[in-house]
Amino acid sequence: MAERGWTAYRLAKESGLSESTLANIFKRNTVPSIATLEAVCSAFGISLAQFFAESEMVELTPELKELFDHWVSLSPEQKQAALQMLRAMNTK
């Protein structure tokens, strides 16, 4: 929450959970249910898989999402050509 500048109140509103439920999780170390975790993840705009990922998450900007949407439709040859072009642009 702190990374996003959110209060417990905002997370409660965004997730549809009660503030007391969140207080139990954060202050009393209560283990949340899967449904509760899903609600929190939904509020933050992430999946459960992203929540449990060990590496630092990268938030997709609209530009990155568009780039990814185009990327998945490319052939392997087109992907290689795009990577070569990006590498060339980064060396300048």
CSV table of C-alpha atoms in Angstrom, one decimal, residues 2-88:
chain,number,residue,atom,x,y,z
A,2,ALA,CA,2.7,2.4,0.9
A,3,GLU,CA,4.4,2.1,-2.5
A,4,ARG,CA,1.2,3.3,-4.1
A,5,GLY,CA,0.5,5.9,-1.5
A,6,TRP,CA,-2.7,4.2,-0.5
A,7,THR,CA,-4.3,4.2,2.9
A,8,ALA,CA,-6.1,1.2,4.4
A,9,TYR,CA,-9.3,3.1,3.7
A,10,ARG,CA,-8.6,3.4,0.0
A,11,LEU,CA,-7.6,-0.3,-0.3
A,12,ALA,CA,-10.9,-1.2,1.5
A,13,LYS,CA,-12.9,0.9,-0.9
A,14,GLU,CA,-11.0,-0.4,-4.0
A,15,SER,CA,-11.1,-4.0,-3.0
A,16,GLY,CA,-14.6,-4.2,-1.5
A,17,LEU,CA,-13.2,-5.5,1.8
A,18,SER,CA,-13.8,-4.1,5.2
A,19,GLU,CA,-11.2,-2.1,7.0
A,20,SER,CA,-11.3,-4.6,9.8
A,21,THR,CA,-10.5,-7.5,7.5
A,22,LEU,CA,-7.5,-5.6,6.2
A,23,ALA,CA,-6.4,-4.6,9.8
A,24,ASN,CA,-6.5,-8.3,10.7
A,25,ILE,CA,-4.2,-9.1,7.8
A,26,PHE,CA,-1.8,-6.3,8.2
A,27,LYS,CA,-1.7,-5.7,12.0
A,28,ARG,CA,-2.6,-9.1,13.4
A,29,ASN,CA,-0.9,-11.3,10.7
A,30,THR,CA,-4.1,-13.2,10.0
A,31,VAL,CA,-3.7,-15.4,6.9
A,32,PRO,CA,-6.1,-14.2,4.3
A,33,SER,CA,-8.4,-16.4,2.2
A,34,ILE,CA,-7.8,-16.8,-1.5
A,35,ALA,CA,-10.9,-14.8,-2.1
A,36,THR,CA,-9.5,-12.0,0.0
A,37,LEU,CA,-6.2,-12.1,-1.8
A,38,GLU,CA,-8.0,-12.0,-5.1
A,39,ALA,CA,-9.9,-8.9,-4.0
A,40,VAL,CA,-6.7,-7.2,-2.9
A,41,CYS,CA,-4.9,-8.2,-6.1
A,42,SER,CA,-7.9,-6.9,-8.2
A,43,ALA,CA,-7.7,-3.6,-6.4
A,44,PHE,CA,-4.0,-3.3,-7.2
A,45,GLY,CA,-4.6,-4.4,-10.8
A,46,ILE,CA,-2.4,-7.5,-10.5
A,47,SER,CA,-3.0,-11.3,-10.7
A,48,LEU,CA,-2.4,-13.8,-7.9
A,49,ALA,CA,0.5,-15.1,-9.9
A,50,GLN,CA,2.1,-11.6,-9.9
A,51,PHE,CA,1.4,-11.2,-6.2
A,52,PHE,CA,3.3,-14.4,-5.4
A,53,ALA,CA,6.1,-13.8,-7.9
A,54,GLU,CA,9.5,-13.6,-6.3
A,55,SER,CA,11.0,-10.9,-8.6
A,56,GLU,CA,10.0,-7.3,-8.5
A,57,MET,CA,7.0,-6.5,-10.6
A,58,VAL,CA,7.0,-4.2,-13.5
A,59,GLU,CA,3.8,-2.2,-14.0
A,60,LEU,CA,2.7,-2.2,-17.6
A,61,THR,CA,2.2,1.3,-19.0
A,62,PRO,CA,-0.2,1.7,-21.8
A,63,GLU,CA,2.8,1.9,-24.2
A,64,LEU,CA,4.2,-1.4,-22.9
A,65,LYS,CA,0.9,-3.1,-23.1
A,66,GLU,CA,0.5,-1.9,-26.7
A,67,LEU,CA,4.0,-3.1,-27.5
A,68,PHE,CA,3.3,-6.5,-25.9
A,69,ASP,CA,-0.1,-6.8,-27.8
A,70,HIS,CA,1.8,-6.3,-31.1
A,71,TRP,CA,4.7,-8.5,-30.1
A,72,VAL,CA,2.5,-11.6,-29.5
A,73,SER,CA,1.1,-11.4,-33.0
A,74,LEU,CA,4.5,-11.4,-34.7
A,75,SER,CA,6.1,-14.4,-36.4
A,76,PRO,CA,9.4,-15.6,-35.0
A,77,GLU,CA,11.2,-14.0,-37.9
A,78,GLN,CA,9.5,-10.7,-37.2
A,79,LYS,CA,10.3,-10.9,-33.5
A,80,GLN,CA,14.0,-11.4,-34.4
A,81,ALA,CA,14.0,-8.4,-36.8
A,82,ALA,CA,12.3,-6.2,-34.1
A,83,LEU,CA,14.8,-7.2,-31.5
A,84,GLN,CA,17.7,-6.5,-33.9
A,85,MET,CA,16.2,-3.0,-34.6
A,86,LEU,CA,15.7,-2.3,-30.9
A,87,ARG,CA,19.3,-3.4,-30.1
A,88,ALA,CA,20.6,-1.1,-32.8
